[in-house]
Every structure is written in structure tokens, then in C-alpha cells.
Coordinates of C-alpha atoms and ligand atoms in Angstrom, one line a residue:
M643 CA -28.1 -18.1 12.1
E644 CA -26.7 -18.6 8.6
A645 CA -24.3 -16.4 6.8
T646 CA -26.0 -14.5 4.0
T647 CA -23.8 -14.0 0.9
R648 CA -25.2 -11.5 -1.4
P649 CA -25.6 -12.7 -5.0
G650 CA -22.8 -11.7 -7.2
A651 CA -20.2 -11.2 -4.5
G652 CA -18.4 -13.8 -2.4
S653 CA -15.4 -14.2 -0.3
A654 CA -12.3 -12.4 -1.3
T655 CA -10.7 -15.6 -2.5
G656 CA -13.3 -15.8 -5.1
D657 CA -15.3 -18.8 -4.1
G658 CA -18.8 -19.0 -5.5
V659 CA -19.1 -15.6 -7.0
A660 CA -20.1 -13.9 -10.2
A661 CA -16.5 -14.1 -11.3
A662 CA -17.6 -17.0 -13.5
E663 CA -20.0 -14.7 -15.2
G664 CA -17.3 -12.2 -15.8
A665 CA -18.7 -9.5 -13.6
I666 CA -19.0 -8.2 -10.1
E667 CA -22.3 -7.0 -8.7
V668 CA -21.8 -4.1 -6.3
R669 CA -24.6 -3.8 -3.8
R670 CA -25.6 -1.5 -1.0
P671 CA -24.7 -3.2 2.3
A672 CA -27.4 -1.1 3.9
D673 CA -30.3 -2.8 2.1
G674 CA -28.8 -5.3 -0.4
S675 CA -29.9 -3.4 -3.5
L676 CA -27.8 -3.4 -6.7
I677 CA -25.7 -0.3 -7.4
A678 CA -23.7 -1.4 -10.4
T679 CA -22.2 -4.3 -12.3
V680 CA -18.5 -4.1 -13.0
P681 CA -16.7 -6.3 -15.6
I682 CA -13.9 -8.5 -14.3
D683 CA -10.6 -7.9 -15.9
S684 CA -8.9 -11.0 -17.4
P685 CA -5.2 -11.7 -16.8
E686 CA -4.5 -10.6 -20.4
R687 CA -6.3 -7.3 -19.8
V688 CA -4.3 -6.8 -16.6
R689 CA -1.1 -7.3 -18.5
E690 CA -2.2 -4.8 -21.1
V691 CA -3.1 -2.2 -18.5
V692 CA 0.3 -2.7 -16.7
E693 CA 2.2 -2.3 -19.9
H694 CA 0.2 0.8 -20.8
V695 CA 1.1 2.6 -17.6
R696 CA 4.7 1.3 -17.8
E697 CA 5.1 3.1 -21.1
A698 CA 4.1 6.4 -19.5
Q699 CA 6.2 5.9 -16.4
R700 CA 9.5 7.1 -17.8
E701 CA 8.1 10.4 -18.7
W702 CA 6.4 10.7 -15.3
E703 CA 9.8 10.0 -13.6
A704 CA 11.5 12.5 -15.9
L705 CA 9.0 15.1 -15.0
G706 CA 10.8 15.5 -11.7
F707 CA 9.3 15.8 -8.2
A708 CA 7.9 19.3 -8.7
G709 CA 6.0 18.3 -11.8
R710 CA 4.5 15.2 -10.1
R711 CA 3.5 17.2 -7.1
R712 CA 1.7 19.6 -9.4
W713 CA -0.4 16.8 -10.9
L714 CA -1.2 15.3 -7.6
G715 CA -2.2 18.7 -6.3
K716 CA -4.8 18.8 -9.1
L717 CA -6.1 15.5 -7.8
R718 CA -6.4 17.0 -4.3
D719 CA -8.3 19.9 -5.7
W720 CA -10.6 17.7 -7.7
L721 CA -11.3 15.6 -4.5
F722 CA -12.3 18.6 -2.5
D723 CA -14.4 19.9 -5.4
N724 CA -16.2 16.6 -5.5
E725 CA -16.3 15.8 -1.8
E726 CA -20.1 15.4 -1.4
R727 CA -20.4 13.1 -4.4
I728 CA -17.5 10.9 -3.4
S729 CA -18.8 10.6 0.2
E730 CA -22.2 9.6 -1.2
L731 CA -20.8 7.0 -3.5
M732 CA -18.6 5.6 -0.8
Q733 CA -21.5 5.4 1.6
A734 CA -23.6 3.6 -0.9
E735 CA -21.0 0.8 -1.5
T736 CA -19.8 0.5 2.1
G737 CA -22.8 1.2 4.3
K738 CA -20.7 3.6 6.4
V739 CA -22.3 6.4 8.4
R740 CA -21.8 9.8 6.8
A741 CA -19.2 10.9 9.3
D742 CA -17.1 7.8 8.6
A743 CA -17.4 8.3 4.8
E744 CA -16.3 11.9 5.1
L745 CA -13.2 10.9 7.0
E746 CA -11.5 9.4 4.0
L747 CA -11.2 12.2 1.5
P748 CA -9.4 14.8 3.7
L749 CA -7.0 12.1 4.9
I750 CA -6.0 11.3 1.4
C751 CA -5.5 15.0 0.6
D752 CA -3.4 15.2 3.7
V753 CA -1.2 12.4 2.3
I754 CA -0.9 14.3 -1.0
N755 CA 0.2 17.4 1.0
F756 CA 2.5 15.6 3.3
Y757 CA 4.4 13.8 0.5
G758 CA 4.1 16.9 -1.7
E759 CA 5.9 18.9 1.0
N760 CA 8.4 16.3 2.2
G761 CA 8.8 13.7 -0.5
E762 CA 11.5 15.6 -2.4
R763 CA 13.6 15.8 0.7
L764 CA 12.9 12.1 1.6
L765 CA 14.0 11.0 -1.8
A766 CA 16.9 13.3 -2.3
D767 CA 20.3 11.8 -3.0
E768 CA 22.3 11.0 0.1
T769 CA 26.1 11.6 0.0
P770 CA 27.7 9.8 2.9
S771 CA 31.5 10.2 3.4
P772 CA 33.5 7.1 2.9
H773 CA 34.6 5.6 6.2
M774 CA 37.8 4.1 4.7
P775 CA 40.6 6.6 4.3
A776 CA 41.8 5.1 1.0
I777 CA 38.3 5.8 -0.4
K778 CA 38.1 9.4 0.7
V779 CA 39.0 10.2 -2.9
K780 CA 35.6 9.0 -4.0
R781 CA 32.2 10.6 -4.0
L782 CA 29.5 8.3 -2.7
R783 CA 25.9 8.7 -3.5
V784 CA 22.7 6.9 -2.6
V785 CA 20.0 7.4 -5.2
Y786 CA 16.3 6.5 -4.9
R787 CA 15.0 5.3 -8.2
P788 CA 11.3 4.3 -8.5
H789 CA 10.0 0.9 -9.4
E790 CA 8.3 1.2 -12.7
V791 CA 4.9 -0.2 -11.9
V792 CA 3.4 -0.7 -8.5
G793 CA 0.3 -2.8 -8.1
N794 CA -1.9 -1.8 -5.2
I795 CA -4.3 -4.5 -4.0
S796 CA -6.8 -3.0 -1.5
P797 CA -9.6 -4.1 0.8
W798 CA -13.2 -2.9 1.3
N799 CA -13.1 -1.2 4.6
F800 CA -11.6 2.2 3.4
P801 CA -12.0 2.2 -0.3
L802 CA -10.4 5.6 -0.8
I803 CA -7.7 5.6 1.9
L804 CA -6.5 2.1 1.3
S805 CA -6.5 2.4 -2.5
F806 CA -4.8 5.8 -2.6
D807 CA -2.7 6.3 0.5
D808 CA 0.2 4.1 -0.8
S809 CA -0.6 5.0 -4.4
I810 CA 0.0 8.7 -3.7
A811 CA 3.4 7.9 -2.2
A812 CA 4.3 5.6 -5.2
L813 CA 3.2 8.3 -7.7
M814 CA 5.1 11.0 -5.9
A815 CA 8.2 8.7 -6.0
G816 CA 7.8 8.4 -9.8
C817 CA 6.2 5.0 -10.2
A818 CA 3.1 4.2 -12.3
V819 CA 0.3 2.6 -10.3
V820 CA -2.4 0.1 -11.0
I821 CA -5.0 -0.3 -8.3
K822 CA -7.0 -3.5 -7.8
P823 CA -9.8 -2.5 -5.4
S824 CA -11.9 -4.9 -3.4
E825 CA -14.7 -6.6 -5.3
F826 CA -17.1 -5.2 -2.7
T827 CA -16.1 -1.5 -3.1
P828 CA -14.6 -0.8 -6.5
L829 CA -16.8 2.2 -7.4
T830 CA -15.1 4.9 -5.4
P831 CA -11.5 4.0 -6.6
M832 CA -12.8 3.7 -10.1
E833 CA -14.4 7.1 -10.0
V834 CA -11.2 8.8 -8.8
V835 CA -9.1 7.0 -11.5
R836 CA -11.7 8.1 -14.1
A837 CA -11.4 11.7 -12.8
W838 CA -7.6 11.5 -13.0
K839 CA -7.8 10.5 -16.7
E840 CA -10.8 12.5 -17.9
D841 CA -11.5 15.5 -15.7
I842 CA -7.9 16.2 -14.6
G843 CA -6.2 14.9 -17.8
G844 CA -3.4 13.4 -15.8
P845 CA -0.5 11.4 -17.4
A846 CA -1.4 7.7 -18.1
V847 CA 0.4 6.5 -15.0
L848 CA -2.7 5.6 -12.9
D849 CA -5.2 2.9 -13.7
V850 CA -7.5 0.4 -12.1
V851 CA -8.4 -3.3 -12.8
N852 CA -11.2 -5.2 -11.3
G853 CA -11.8 -8.7 -10.1
I854 CA -10.9 -11.1 -7.3
A855 CA -8.1 -13.7 -7.0
E856 CA -7.4 -14.2 -10.7
T857 CA -7.1 -10.5 -11.4
G858 CA -5.1 -9.9 -8.2
G859 CA -2.7 -12.8 -9.1
A860 CA -2.2 -11.5 -12.6
L861 CA -1.4 -8.1 -11.2
V862 CA 1.2 -9.6 -8.9
D863 CA 2.8 -11.3 -11.9
A864 CA 2.9 -8.2 -14.0
C865 CA 4.1 -5.5 -11.6
D866 CA 7.5 -4.6 -10.2
F867 CA 6.3 -4.0 -6.6
I868 CA 3.2 -5.1 -4.8
Q869 CA 1.5 -3.1 -2.1
F870 CA -1.1 -5.3 -0.5
T871 CA -3.6 -4.4 2.2
G872 CA -6.0 -7.1 3.3
S873 CA -6.2 -10.3 5.3
E874 CA -3.4 -12.4 6.6
R875 CA -4.6 -15.3 4.5
T876 CA -4.6 -13.4 1.2
G877 CA -1.4 -11.6 2.1
K878 CA 0.4 -14.9 2.4
A879 CA -1.0 -16.0 -1.0
V880 CA 0.2 -12.7 -2.6
M881 CA 3.7 -13.1 -1.1
K882 CA 3.9 -16.7 -2.3
R883 CA 2.9 -15.7 -5.8
A884 CA 5.3 -12.7 -5.8
A885 CA 8.2 -15.1 -4.8
E886 CA 7.8 -16.7 -8.3
T887 CA 9.1 -13.5 -9.9
L888 CA 11.0 -12.2 -6.8
T889 CA 8.8 -9.2 -6.8
P890 CA 9.1 -7.2 -3.6
V891 CA 6.0 -6.8 -1.5
S892 CA 4.7 -4.6 1.3
L893 CA 1.9 -6.2 3.3
E894 CA -0.5 -4.4 5.6
L895 CA -2.5 -7.2 7.2
G896 CA -5.0 -7.9 10.0
G897 CA -4.9 -7.0 13.6
K898 CA -6.2 -7.8 17.0
D899 CA -5.3 -4.6 18.7
P900 CA -5.3 -4.6 22.5
M901 CA -6.2 -1.6 24.7
I902 CA -4.9 -1.6 28.3
V903 CA -6.6 0.5 30.9
L904 CA -4.5 1.0 34.0
R905 CA -6.0 1.8 37.4
D906 CA -4.9 5.4 37.4
A907 CA -6.6 6.1 34.0
N908 CA -9.3 8.7 33.4
V909 CA -12.1 6.2 33.2
E910 CA -14.4 8.4 31.2
R911 CA -11.7 9.1 28.6
A912 CA -10.9 5.4 28.4
V913 CA -14.5 4.5 28.0
N914 CA -15.0 7.0 25.2
G915 CA -11.7 5.9 23.6
A916 CA -12.8 2.2 23.7
A917 CA -16.2 3.1 22.2
Y918 CA -14.7 5.1 19.3
G919 CA -11.6 2.9 18.7
G920 CA -13.7 -0.2 18.8
L921 CA -16.7 0.9 16.8
L922 CA -15.5 3.6 14.4
N923 CA -16.4 2.3 10.9
T924 CA -18.5 -0.4 12.6
G925 CA -15.4 -1.9 14.0
Q926 CA -14.1 -2.7 10.5
I927 CA -10.7 -1.3 10.8
C928 CA -7.4 -3.2 11.0
L929 CA -6.6 -0.8 13.8
S930 CA -9.9 -1.3 15.7
I931 CA -9.7 -1.9 19.4
E932 CA -10.5 -5.6 19.4
R933 CA -9.8 -6.5 23.1
V934 CA -9.6 -4.5 26.3
Y935 CA -7.7 -5.4 29.5
V936 CA -8.7 -3.4 32.5
E937 CA -7.0 -3.4 35.9
E938 CA -9.2 -5.0 38.7
P939 CA -9.9 -1.9 40.8
I940 CA -11.7 0.0 38.0
Y941 CA -13.0 -3.0 36.0
D942 CA -16.6 -2.9 37.2
E943 CA -16.9 0.9 36.7
F944 CA -15.3 0.6 33.2
V945 CA -17.5 -2.1 31.9
S946 CA -20.8 -0.6 33.1
R947 CA -19.9 2.8 31.8
L948 CA -18.8 1.3 28.5
A949 CA -22.0 -0.6 28.1
Q950 CA -24.0 2.5 28.9
R951 CA -22.0 4.5 26.4
V952 CA -22.4 2.0 23.6
S953 CA -26.1 1.4 24.2
T954 CA -26.7 5.1 23.4
L955 CA -25.1 4.9 20.0
R956 CA -27.4 5.2 17.0
Q957 CA -27.1 2.7 14.1
G958 CA -28.1 3.3 10.5
T959 CA -26.8 5.0 7.4
D960 CA -27.6 8.7 7.7
T961 CA -27.0 11.6 5.2
T962 CA -25.6 15.0 6.2
S963 CA -28.0 15.0 9.1
Y964 CA -25.3 13.0 11.0
E965 CA -27.9 11.2 13.0
H966 CA -26.1 7.9 13.1
D967 CA -22.9 6.8 14.8
V968 CA -22.5 3.2 13.6
G969 CA -23.3 1.9 10.1
A970 CA -23.8 -1.4 8.3
M971 CA -21.2 -4.1 7.7
T972 CA -19.6 -3.8 4.3
S973 CA -18.7 -7.4 3.5
P974 CA -21.7 -9.8 3.4
N975 CA -19.3 -12.4 4.9
Q976 CA -18.4 -10.5 8.0
P977 CA -21.6 -10.6 10.1
A978 CA -21.4 -14.4 10.3
I979 CA -17.8 -14.2 11.6
V980 CA -18.9 -11.6 14.3
E981 CA -21.8 -13.9 15.2
V982 CA -19.6 -16.9 15.7
H983 CA -17.2 -14.9 17.9
V984 CA -20.0 -13.4 20.1
E985 CA -21.8 -16.8 20.5
D986 CA -18.6 -18.5 21.4
A987 CA -18.0 -15.9 24.1
R988 CA -21.5 -16.3 25.4
A989 CA -21.3 -20.0 25.5
K990 CA -18.0 -19.8 27.4
G991 CA -19.5 -17.6 30.2
A992 CA -18.9 -14.0 29.0
R993 CA -21.7 -11.5 29.7
I994 CA -23.1 -9.6 26.7
L995 CA -23.9 -6.2 28.3
T996 CA -25.4 -4.6 25.2
G997 CA -26.0 -5.6 21.6
G998 CA -25.0 -9.2 20.7
R999 CA -27.4 -9.7 17.9
R1000 CA -27.5 -9.6 14.1
R1001 CA -30.2 -7.1 13.1
D1002 CA -32.9 -8.4 10.7
G1003 CA -32.4 -7.5 7.0
P1004 CA -32.5 -6.2 4.5
G1005 CA -28.8 -5.4 4.4
E1006 CA -25.9 -6.4 6.7
W1007 CA -26.3 -5.2 10.3
Y1008 CA -24.8 -6.3 13.6
E1009 CA -25.5 -4.4 16.8
P1010 CA -22.8 -2.5 18.6
T1011 CA -21.8 -4.9 21.3
V1012 CA -20.0 -4.9 24.7
I1013 CA -18.8 -8.2 26.2
A1014 CA -17.7 -8.4 29.8
D1015 CA -15.7 -11.1 31.5
A1016 CA -14.0 -12.2 28.3
D1017 CA -10.9 -14.4 28.5
H1018 CA -8.3 -16.0 26.1
S1019 CA -10.2 -19.2 25.7
M1020 CA -12.6 -17.2 23.5
K1021 CA -12.3 -16.6 19.8
V1022 CA -13.3 -12.9 20.3
M1023 CA -10.0 -12.4 22.2
R1024 CA -7.9 -14.4 19.8
E1025 CA -9.1 -14.0 16.2
E1026 CA -9.7 -10.9 14.2
T1027 CA -13.5 -10.1 14.6
F1028 CA -13.6 -7.1 12.3
G1029 CA -17.0 -6.0 13.6
P1030 CA -18.7 -3.8 16.2
V1031 CA -17.7 -5.8 19.2
I1032 CA -15.7 -4.7 22.3
P1033 CA -14.7 -7.6 24.6
V1034 CA -13.3 -6.6 28.0
M1035 CA -11.2 -8.8 30.4
K1036 CA -10.3 -8.1 34.0
V1037 CA -6.5 -8.3 34.8
R1038 CA -4.6 -8.2 38.1
D1039 CA -2.0 -5.6 37.1
A1040 CA -0.1 -4.1 34.2
D1041 CA 2.2 -7.1 33.9
E1042 CA -0.6 -9.4 33.3
A1043 CA -2.2 -7.0 30.8
L1044 CA 1.1 -6.8 28.9
L1045 CA 1.5 -10.6 28.9
L1046 CA -2.0 -11.0 27.5
A1047 CA -1.7 -8.1 25.0
N1048 CA 1.4 -9.8 23.6
D1049 CA -0.2 -13.3 23.5
S1050 CA -1.4 -12.8 19.9
T1051 CA -0.2 -13.8 16.5
Y1052 CA -0.9 -10.2 15.5
G1053 CA 1.0 -7.0 16.3
L1054 CA -0.5 -4.1 14.4
A1055 CA -1.2 -1.4 17.0
S1056 CA -2.3 -0.9 20.6
S1057 CA -3.3 1.6 23.3
I1058 CA -2.5 2.1 26.9
F1059 CA -4.7 4.4 29.0
T1060 CA -3.1 6.0 32.0
R1061 CA -2.7 9.5 33.5
D1062 CA 1.1 8.7 33.9
F1063 CA 2.2 9.3 30.3
H1064 CA 5.9 8.6 31.2
R1065 CA 5.0 5.2 32.6
G1066 CA 2.7 4.7 29.5
E1067 CA 5.7 5.2 27.2
E1068 CA 7.8 2.8 29.3
L1069 CA 5.2 0.1 29.1
A1070 CA 4.8 0.9 25.3
R1071 CA 8.3 -0.5 24.8
R1072 CA 7.1 -3.8 26.2
I1073 CA 4.2 -4.2 23.8
D1074 CA 5.0 -6.3 20.6
A1075 CA 3.2 -4.1 18.0
G1076 CA 4.1 -1.6 15.3
A1077 CA 2.4 1.3 17.2
V1078 CA 1.3 2.3 20.7
N1079 CA -1.0 5.2 21.5
V1080 CA -0.7 6.4 25.0
D1081 CA -4.0 7.6 26.5
D1082 CA -5.4 7.5 23.0
V1083 CA -6.6 5.4 20.1
L1084 CA -5.9 5.4 16.4
T1085 CA -4.0 8.7 16.3
H1086 CA -0.8 7.2 15.0
Y1087 CA -2.5 6.7 11.7
L1088 CA -2.8 10.5 11.3
T1089 CA 0.9 11.1 12.2
L1090 CA 2.3 10.8 8.7
E1091 CA 5.8 11.4 9.9
L1092 CA 5.7 8.1 11.8
P1093 CA 5.9 4.7 10.0
M1094 CA 2.7 2.6 10.2
G1095 CA 3.1 -1.1 9.9
G1096 CA 2.5 -4.4 11.6
W1097 CA 4.7 -6.9 13.4
K1098 CA 4.2 -10.7 13.4
S1099 CA 1.2 -11.7 11.3
S1100 CA 0.1 -8.1 10.9
G1101 CA 2.5 -7.5 8.0
I1102 CA 5.8 -6.6 6.4
G1103 CA 6.8 -3.1 5.6
Y1104 CA 5.6 0.3 6.5
R1105 CA 3.5 3.1 5.0
H1106 CA 3.8 6.9 5.8
S1107 CA 7.1 8.6 6.8
A1108 CA 10.4 8.2 4.9
A1109 CA 9.8 4.4 4.8
G1110 CA 6.4 4.8 3.1
I1111 CA 7.8 6.5 0.1
R1112 CA 11.3 5.0 -0.1
K1113 CA 9.8 1.5 -0.3
F1114 CA 8.6 2.3 -3.8
C1115 CA 12.2 2.9 -4.9
R1116 CA 15.1 0.8 -5.8
V1117 CA 18.2 2.0 -4.0
E1118 CA 21.2 2.7 -6.3
S1119 CA 24.7 3.3 -4.9
I1120 CA 27.0 5.4 -7.1
V1121 CA 30.7 5.7 -6.5
S1122 CA 32.6 8.2 -8.6
P1123 CA 36.0 9.9 -8.4
R1124 CA 36.6 13.3 -6.9
F1125 CA 39.8 13.8 -8.8
P1126 CA 41.4 12.5 -12.1
Q1127 CA 42.4 8.9 -11.8
G1128 CA 45.7 7.1 -12.2
K1129 CA 46.3 4.2 -14.6
A1130 CA 45.4 1.6 -12.0
D1131 CA 44.3 1.4 -8.4
P1132 CA 46.5 -0.3 -5.8
L1133 CA 44.1 -3.4 -5.4
W1134 CA 44.1 -4.1 -9.2
F1135 CA 46.2 -6.7 -11.0
P1136 CA 49.0 -7.7 -11.0
H1137 CA 49.6 -8.9 -7.4
T1138 CA 53.2 -8.5 -6.3
P1139 CA 54.8 -9.3 -3.0
R1140 CA 55.7 -5.7 -2.4
K1141 CA 52.2 -4.4 -3.2
R1142 CA 50.5 -7.2 -1.2
G1143 CA 52.7 -6.5 1.8
A1144 CA 51.8 -2.8 1.8
I1145 CA 48.1 -3.5 1.4
R1146 CA 48.1 -6.1 4.2
R1147 CA 49.9 -3.6 6.5
A1148 CA 47.5 -0.8 5.7
F1149 CA 44.4 -3.0 6.3
R1150 CA 45.8 -4.2 9.6
L1151 CA 46.6 -0.7 10.7
M1152 CA 43.0 0.4 10.0
N1153 CA 41.1 -2.6 11.3
A1154 CA 43.0 -4.3 14.0
R1155 CA 42.6 -3.0 17.6
G1156 CA 45.5 -2.5 20.0
W1157 CA 48.9 -1.2 18.8
R1158 CA 50.6 -4.6 19.0
R1159 CA 48.1 -6.1 16.5
R1160 CA 47.9 -2.9 14.4
L1161 CA 51.6 -3.0 13.8
G1162 CA 51.7 -6.8 13.5
L1163 CA 54.2 -7.2 16.4
Ligands
NAD1424 P1 -8.9 -9.8 1.6 O1 -7.5 -10.3 2.0 O2 -10.0 -10.8 1.6 O3 -8.9 -9.0 0.2 C1 -8.0 -7.9 0.0 C2 -7.8 -7.8 -1.5 O4 -7.1 -8.9 -2.0 C3 -9.1 -7.6 -2.3 O5 -8.9 -6.6 -3.3 C4 -9.2 -9.0 -2.9 O6 -10.0 -9.0 -4.1 C5 -7.8 -9.3 -3.2 N1 -7.5 -10.8 -3.4 C6 -8.2 -11.8 -3.0 N2 -7.6 -13.0 -3.3 C7 -6.4 -12.6 -3.9 C8 -5.4 -13.3 -4.5 N3 -5.3 -14.7 -4.4 N4 -4.3 -12.7 -5.0 C9 -4.3 -11.3 -5.0 N5 -5.4 -10.6 -4.5 C10 -6.4 -11.2 -4.0 O7 -9.2 -8.7 2.7 P2 -10.6 -7.9 2.9 O8 -11.6 -8.8 3.5 O9 -10.9 -7.1 1.7 O10 -10.1 -6.8 4.0 C11 -10.2 -7.1 5.4 C12 -8.8 -7.4 5.9 O11 -7.9 -6.4 5.6 C13 -8.8 -7.5 7.4 O12 -8.0 -8.6 7.8 C14 -8.1 -6.2 7.9 O13 -7.5 -6.3 9.1 C15 -7.1 -6.0 6.8 N6 -6.7 -4.6 6.7 C16 -5.4 -4.3 7.0 C17 -5.1 -2.9 7.0 C18 -3.7 -2.5 7.4 O14 -3.3 -1.4 7.0 N7 -2.9 -3.3 8.0 C19 -6.0 -2.0 6.6 C20 -7.3 -2.4 6.3 C21 -7.6 -3.7 6.3

């Protein structure tokens, strides 16, 4: 079956899209109908927008943490006051089911509250004591000073969370932020930025630009820090571009998250966890369960129960009736990738227990799918599928499961299902990934006190926790005297034999180990 690319939208690298016509057509993935046309911002326009927010940044920084928290509190209140409308808009441009669309807004408000309550402490000056006795007369200070303008380039799978999660942290830190949302889902971020400017009357430190590669590239050139969430391929292009101006980047990229089910696991919980972790948001999450390894003794039971569970899920895009569990696919390019992975697995001998077909249009639909007897010769176990597909592989024991889990270029997150939580934690230390959920899926994303980031090709840098706000700051070290100073310090010119002798003896005494060496005997 051929990939359908809806008119006016193309791959994220910008090939063959309405970019040439200077506009993006935003369509409903559920039925392909047009929602809006959004003008593409030229590189000149991007520079203008960045300079505009830069002008307002100093005042924003000077406002202090409490002042910034107050403004972001107003944004939180606006979001809750407009919850229905935002969920509807997001549903239209993503094709999510209502429950998935409603997940995003409270999570962003939680980030506002978390950094609102903890950010000041996390960014407070640190005053370490000098380790060198001779420097005890100094006061040391580590100061977190914000980058002026952060560019946040985001993907289409969570238009609100991934455009605002890092943006909130950056704004709290005192930066100005320009968001470049995905060309497939710009409307929700645009509406929130509009509200910040018009309804809330917030300072001019938050803006949005639209487009694809050219706009994104111009943003990389113009900003002082780039937060990028998206594919590994584009992440590498962004990092290369940022190298030209030595602009620091934080990259949250793709994943191929493994789930290991040990023989002592609560099978029903593991089945439900795999179904939710694999199919939430139609499997379009960087943290989706993308491959499952199950120990031999419970393999047959696990796969048949999983197939049964998934076959009962209802697909569609509901309203507040909440009658659907799995939605459409947001990007028109994604169903074709899913199809290639499933057909490759089928051809190599895997069993498709449920689903396994693209649904006829209009819109972008792929059935929730369970694949049994998968192995590492198959694309579906090696490459990011980013769709509603759960492939399962039988393993001899935990050691084999760990070996296979680590046999990936990605290392974003993972899960281990077992009733022995202590053993689960021990095995977690052997998984090469930025996060492990024991007897659970996805929960680490909600634990804002923990850093969230990928190893290997899954990224560089972390969001959430202290790391997630400090990354938006430049670290400044300040050394100042505790007491009035003399005319010159001992290390300063001129060098004399007497002074050098005393300094050498002092350094030796401090740094050599063993009395003979300390005393130079
Ligand atoms: P993508 O890389 O195709 O696009 C991401 C963003 O980059 C879009 O806004 C796009 O317009 C922009 N872009 C495209 N070319 C660019 C260029 N040359 N310079 C600058 N910007 C450019 O990703 P996508 O298809 O939108 O999202 C899906 C991918 O995102 C998946 O791989 C998924 O795993 C990943 N993702 C990662 C996380 C995470 O936190 N690690 C979260 C969600 C999604």
C-alpha cells in the first residue's frame, strides 16, 4: 500500500510540501479535512521575532523569580479556564482520542506548579566553601544566569506538552522563548501563545514561529540555546547547525523502549501495562513500549491475553463520551512506516495476533496490533515504529532479555515487570537507558523531580528536575574577598627565590601524600 501524504504537509525535513507556497495546511488526521492555513515565517521574520523577545528578556529576568511565577500562574489559570476548547483544538489537529488530548493540559499546569514551587531553590546561588586553606579568605558563589533567548523546536505527538514543558522551565529561569511547533500541529501552541499575549497580557518574552526546516534552521542561528524534541535525524541536523555558532543544545530524540516481563510477574498487570504503554496516543510517544521480551514459562499466556486485551480496544476520535481508546495517526507519513514494519515482521515469520492493517480512509488510521514471535532480524524490533504496534519476543531468562533490551541504538526508557521489586531495581542498573519503570510504564515522565532524558541516540541533556531548569542558565562563578585585601597576593609578581620557596613548600604540604613527600625529605 502506498503512503498517502496529505496535500500541504510533508515530511518534517520539508520535502515536497506547501513550504514553497509560503503556507502550511493543517488538516484533521481523522478525516483529512482542512482546519487552517498557517503562513510560514521566513528567516528574516524569525530573526525579528527573536530580537523582539530578546529586548523584553532583561526586564523579565529583572522581575525576579516571584514575578515570573506570578505570570506563569496566570497562564496555568487561563489553561484550566479554557480546558475544553484547548482539548478540542488539539484533538482536531492530532486525531487523538479525547482522553489523550485531555492528558496534556494538566501535565503542563503541573510543570508550572512544580517549577513555581521549586525553581527558586533550584536556581538559588550556591556558596561552596573553598577547599584550599589559602583561599578560605574568599567567598565563593555559583550563580545561574539565564540564556537570553531559548528556541524550542517541537514535534507533533504532544503539541502542548512538548512545546511548553521545557518552555515553562526556561521562562521560570528568566529566559525569553520562541517556539517552533511541528508543521502538522501548530494550532494549539499558537493559541496558547496568542492567549499569553492578548488574554493574559504577559510580557513579550514568549512567541511562536511557523515553518519546517528553513524556519527551524533560522531559529537555531538566532537563539542562544536550542531545545529540540523530535527525531534522531533532525536532532543531528540541529546539532550540526548549532555547532556553527557554538549554540548549546538539549536534544530529546526517538526511542525503542523495551519492556521485560519476568516469569514471576503479575501477568494481568503486565498485559494491561503493555497495552497502555504501547498504545497510548496511538503508540506515538517517544516513550512508547515498542518491544516486549517475555520469559518462556509465561510467554504463551502473555501473548494470548495481550492479543485479547488489544482486540477489545475501540478506535476512533470520540468527544467527551470517551467511547474510544485509540485514535488516528497524526503525521500522514507515519502509517506507511508502521506498515513496512508490520509487513517485514509478517514476512519473516512473526504471527500477527490482532490488527496488522491500515484502515481505509478518509484520514490516517492503523489498527492496534499485537505481533507474537518477533525477533531482532525484524525492523519492528530494531527501528522506531511510532505507531500502535506491540511486538513480543520469547526469551530464555532475564539475562537474555537484558542483552536484547540493550541491543539497540536507542536508550530512552524501559520497563521491567516483576513481583520482586528489589530484583527489578537491581536489573534496572543493567539496562542502558535514561529511565526504568519497575512493574510500571511511563510513570517516570510524571515524576518531575527525576531527570528525563535519553542515552545513546535518544538524546543529549535532560528535562524536569534541577537539570531541566539549570540547563537554561549559564553558570557564573564569582570569587570575592571576605576581608579587606592587602597590596598584593602571594602568587602575584614579582617572583623571588624566597617567595617561590615558601609557595612550593606550602603546595607540597597540601597536595603530596605521606609525610616524607609532604616535607620534601
Ligand atoms: P521531526 O524530527 O521530524 O520534527 C521535529 C521538529 O523539527 C518539527 O518542528 C520540524 O518542523 C522541525 N524540523 C524539521 N527539520 C528541521 C531542521 N532541519 N532544522 C530545525 N528544525 C527542523 O520529528 P517529528 O516527526 O515531529 O516527531 C517524532 C519524533 O520525535 C520521534 O522520533 C519521537 O520519538 C521523537 N520524540 C521524542 C521525544 C523525547 O522527549 N525524547 C518526545 C516526543 C517525540
